Amino acid sequence: DIQMTQSPSSLSASVGDRVTITCRASQGITNQLGWYQQKPGKAPKRLIYLASSLHSGVPSRFRGSGSGTEFTLTISSLQPEDFATYHCLQYKSYPRTFGGGTKVEIK
Amino acid sequence: EVQLVESGGGLVQPGGSLRLSCATSGFTFSDYWMDWVRQAPGKGLEWVANINQDGSVKYYVDAVKGRFTISRDNAKNSLYLQMNSLRSEDTAVYYCSRALEVWGQGTLVTVSS
């Protein structure tokens, strides 16, 4: 199975900050990676697919990058509604595997 | 509007069975792979299974192989997850998803005596 290591597991940031979350795959997954946002008690929402493509309706402050084994989700200017948990997911092979999640909290 | 609505969750004893359903609308169901993903309380997401458009291809995570069965009824625009021999570690919110793009609100399964 491909292991997805996400870091950090949590971070504190202020509105307007630039935030970067990293996901590392245990083997190459080309660009078969997605990023999801999840708020407490709610279902995940896809932000990014194919490592860098923005899901429809997602604000442009969210940016995904990377390929192979190293991937990054960047929020260019954190907004109040962005405080949530973020998950990466590889879909290069089965079983699909998620990273452990990154909780973005208010500083 | 795309909608996925899960149902069938509840409290079940260890060793018991439960069948989850996911009713969909707003898109051509038969065009898409469908997935089940679960989340144990306070934990991360775990992909469980998926099924191709006509139901002929299915994949499972090892933890549920031989116990869970994914299926679909394209005439009813519905996805199912038959869960047998349930264990306490299967306790989770179960989400139905259209190809991991769009997700339902989830249904809680609690396995406890």
mmCIF file with all atom_site columns, N, CA and C in Angstrom, chain A residues 5 9 11 13 22-23 37 44 46-47 49 58 63 67 69 74 76 78 82 92-93 96 101 107:
data_model
loop_
_atom_site.group_PDB
_atom_site.id
_atom_site.type_symbol
_atom_site.label_atom_id
_atom_site.label_alt_id
_atom_site.label_comp_id
_atom_site.label_asym_id
_atom_site.label_entity_id
_atom_site.label_seq_id
_atom_site.pdbx_PDB_ins_code
_atom_site.Cartn_x
_atom_site.Cartn_y
_atom_site.Cartn_z
_atom_site.occupancy
_atom_site.B_iso_or_equiv
_atom_site.pdbx_formal_charge
_atom_site.auth_seq_id
_atom_site.auth_comp_id
_atom_site.auth_asym_id
_atom_site.auth_atom_id
_atom_site.pdbx_PDB_model_num
ATOM 1  N N  . THR A 1 5   ? 2.180   10.578 4.001  1.00 0.00 ? 5   THR A N  1
ATOM 2  C CA . THR A 1 5   ? 2.602   11.247 5.224  1.00 0.00 ? 5   THR A CA 1
ATOM 3  C C  . THR A 1 5   ? 2.353   12.735 5.081  1.00 0.00 ? 5   THR A C  1
ATOM 4  N N  . SER A 1 9   ? 0.731   18.042 11.416 1.00 0.00 ? 9   SER A N  1
ATOM 5  C CA . SER A 1 9   ? -0.572  17.481 11.787 1.00 0.00 ? 9   SER A CA 1
ATOM 6  C C  . SER A 1 9   ? -1.524  18.586 12.243 1.00 0.00 ? 9   SER A C  1
ATOM 7  N N  . LEU A 1 11  ? -1.576  23.217 12.788 1.00 0.00 ? 11  LEU A N  1
ATOM 8  C CA . LEU A 1 11  ? -0.869  24.497 12.749 1.00 0.00 ? 11  LEU A CA 1
ATOM 9  C C  . LEU A 1 11  ? -1.824  25.595 13.196 1.00 0.00 ? 11  LEU A C  1
ATOM 10 N N  . ALA A 1 13  ? -2.573  29.677 12.712 1.00 0.00 ? 13  ALA A N  1
ATOM 11 C CA . ALA A 1 13  ? -2.288  30.774 11.798 1.00 0.00 ? 13  ALA A CA 1
ATOM 12 C C  . ALA A 1 13  ? -3.323  31.876 11.953 1.00 0.00 ? 13  ALA A C  1
ATOM 13 N N  . THR A 1 22  ? 2.079   19.894 3.504  1.00 0.00 ? 22  THR A N  1
ATOM 14 C CA . THR A 1 22  ? 2.826   18.983 2.645  1.00 0.00 ? 22  THR A CA 1
ATOM 15 C C  . THR A 1 22  ? 2.325   17.556 2.787  1.00 0.00 ? 22  THR A C  1
ATOM 16 N N  . CYS A 1 23  ? 2.332   16.840 1.687  1.00 0.00 ? 23  CYS A N  1
ATOM 17 C CA . CYS A 1 23  ? 2.018   15.417 1.676  1.00 0.00 ? 23  CYS A CA 1
ATOM 18 C C  . CYS A 1 23  ? 3.123   14.682 0.926  1.00 0.00 ? 23  CYS A C  1
ATOM 19 N N  . GLN A 1 37  ? -10.955 19.566 2.031  1.00 0.00 ? 37  GLN A N  1
ATOM 20 C CA . GLN A 1 37  ? -11.184 20.375 3.225  1.00 0.00 ? 37  GLN A CA 1
ATOM 21 C C  . GLN A 1 37  ? -12.361 19.769 3.978  1.00 0.00 ? 37  GLN A C  1
ATOM 22 N N  . PRO A 1 44  ? -16.109 15.839 3.804  1.00 0.00 ? 44  PRO A N  1
ATOM 23 C CA . PRO A 1 44  ? -15.007 16.492 3.088  1.00 0.00 ? 44  PRO A CA 1
ATOM 24 C C  . PRO A 1 44  ? -15.494 17.114 1.774  1.00 0.00 ? 44  PRO A C  1
ATOM 25 N N  . ARG A 1 46  ? -13.827 18.440 -1.949 1.00 0.00 ? 46  ARG A N  1
ATOM 26 C CA . ARG A 1 46  ? -12.609 18.426 -2.763 1.00 0.00 ? 46  ARG A CA 1
ATOM 27 C C  . ARG A 1 46  ? -12.218 19.859 -3.130 1.00 0.00 ? 46  ARG A C  1
ATOM 28 N N  . LEU A 1 47  ? -10.924 20.133 -2.972 1.00 0.00 ? 47  LEU A N  1
ATOM 29 C CA . LEU A 1 47  ? -10.367 21.435 -3.360 1.00 0.00 ? 47  LEU A CA 1
ATOM 30 C C  . LEU A 1 47  ? -9.562  21.326 -4.652 1.00 0.00 ? 47  LEU A C  1
ATOM 31 N N  . TYR A 1 49  ? -7.623  18.483 -7.550 1.00 0.00 ? 49  TYR A N  1
ATOM 32 C CA . TYR A 1 49  ? -7.450  17.156 -8.113 1.00 0.00 ? 49  TYR A CA 1
ATOM 33 C C  . TYR A 1 49  ? -6.288  17.183 -9.097 1.00 0.00 ? 49  TYR A C  1
ATOM 34 N N  . VAL A 1 58  ? -13.929 26.502 -6.204 1.00 0.00 ? 58  VAL A N  1
ATOM 35 C CA . VAL A 1 58  ? -12.960 26.689 -5.117 1.00 0.00 ? 58  VAL A CA 1
ATOM 36 C C  . VAL A 1 58  ? -12.174 27.985 -5.353 1.00 0.00 ? 58  VAL A C  1
ATOM 37 N N  . ARG A 1 63  ? -3.959  26.595 -3.806 1.00 0.00 ? 63  ARG A N  1
ATOM 38 C CA . ARG A 1 63  ? -3.100  26.168 -4.901 1.00 0.00 ? 63  ARG A CA 1
ATOM 39 C C  . ARG A 1 63  ? -2.436  24.851 -4.535 1.00 0.00 ? 63  ARG A C  1
ATOM 40 N N  . SER A 1 67  ? 4.556   16.666 -7.794 1.00 0.00 ? 67  SER A N  1
ATOM 41 C CA . SER A 1 67  ? 4.370   15.443 -8.577 1.00 0.00 ? 67  SER A CA 1
ATOM 42 C C  . SER A 1 67  ? 5.349   14.399 -8.054 1.00 0.00 ? 67  SER A C  1
ATOM 43 N N  . THR A 1 69  ? 6.448   12.198 -5.535 1.00 0.00 ? 69  THR A N  1
ATOM 44 C CA . THR A 1 69  ? 6.255   11.845 -4.134 1.00 0.00 ? 69  THR A CA 1
ATOM 45 C C  . THR A 1 69  ? 6.029   13.040 -3.210 1.00 0.00 ? 69  THR A C  1
ATOM 46 N N  . THR A 1 74  ? -1.125  25.074 -0.789 1.00 0.00 ? 74  THR A N  1
ATOM 47 C CA . THR A 1 74  ? -0.841  26.417 -0.275 1.00 0.00 ? 74  THR A CA 1
ATOM 48 C C  . THR A 1 74  ? -2.129  27.224 -0.259 1.00 0.00 ? 74  THR A C  1
ATOM 49 N N  . SER A 1 76  ? -2.979  31.033 -0.001 1.00 0.00 ? 76  SER A N  1
ATOM 50 C CA . SER A 1 76  ? -2.156  32.243 -0.140 1.00 0.00 ? 76  SER A CA 1
ATOM 51 C C  . SER A 1 76  ? -2.469  33.290 0.916  1.00 0.00 ? 76  SER A C  1
ATOM 52 N N  . LEU A 1 78  ? -5.017  33.287 4.241  1.00 0.00 ? 78  LEU A N  1
ATOM 53 C CA . LEU A 1 78  ? -6.001  32.518 5.009  1.00 0.00 ? 78  LEU A CA 1
ATOM 54 C C  . LEU A 1 78  ? -7.220  33.373 5.355  1.00 0.00 ? 78  LEU A C  1
ATOM 55 N N  . ASP A 1 82  ? -11.552 29.301 6.185  1.00 0.00 ? 82  ASP A N  1
ATOM 56 C CA . ASP A 1 82  ? -10.568 28.275 5.835  1.00 0.00 ? 82  ASP A CA 1
ATOM 57 C C  . ASP A 1 82  ? -10.100 27.466 7.041  1.00 0.00 ? 82  ASP A C  1
ATOM 58 N N  . LYS A 1 92  ? -3.511  6.827  -7.210 1.00 0.00 ? 92  LYS A N  1
ATOM 59 C CA . LYS A 1 92  ? -2.691  6.167  -8.222 1.00 0.00 ? 92  LYS A CA 1
ATOM 60 C C  . LYS A 1 92  ? -2.929  4.669  -8.200 1.00 0.00 ? 92  LYS A C  1
ATOM 61 N N  . SER A 1 93  ? -3.096  4.110  -7.003 1.00 0.00 ? 93  SER A N  1
ATOM 62 C CA . SER A 1 93  ? -3.255  2.660  -6.902 1.00 0.00 ? 93  SER A CA 1
ATOM 63 C C  . SER A 1 93  ? -4.197  2.315  -5.760 1.00 0.00 ? 93  SER A C  1
ATOM 64 N N  . ARG A 1 96  ? -6.909  3.115  -2.206 1.00 0.00 ? 96  ARG A N  1
ATOM 65 C CA . ARG A 1 96  ? -6.716  4.551  -2.089 1.00 0.00 ? 96  ARG A CA 1
ATOM 66 C C  . ARG A 1 96  ? -6.306  4.852  -0.639 1.00 0.00 ? 96  ARG A C  1
ATOM 67 N N  . GLY A 1 101 ? -4.104  14.047 7.862  1.00 0.00 ? 101 GLY A N  1
ATOM 68 C CA . GLY A 1 101 ? -4.864  15.271 8.080  1.00 0.00 ? 101 GLY A CA 1
ATOM 69 C C  . GLY A 1 101 ? -4.041  16.368 8.734  1.00 0.00 ? 101 GLY A C  1
ATOM 70 N N  . LYS A 1 107 ? -4.927  31.382 15.266 1.00 0.00 ? 107 LYS A N  1
ATOM 71 C CA . LYS A 1 107 ? -3.899  31.797 16.214 1.00 0.00 ? 107 LYS A CA 1
ATOM 72 C C  . LYS A 1 107 ? -4.460  32.879 17.136 1.00 0.00 ? 107 LYS A C  1
#
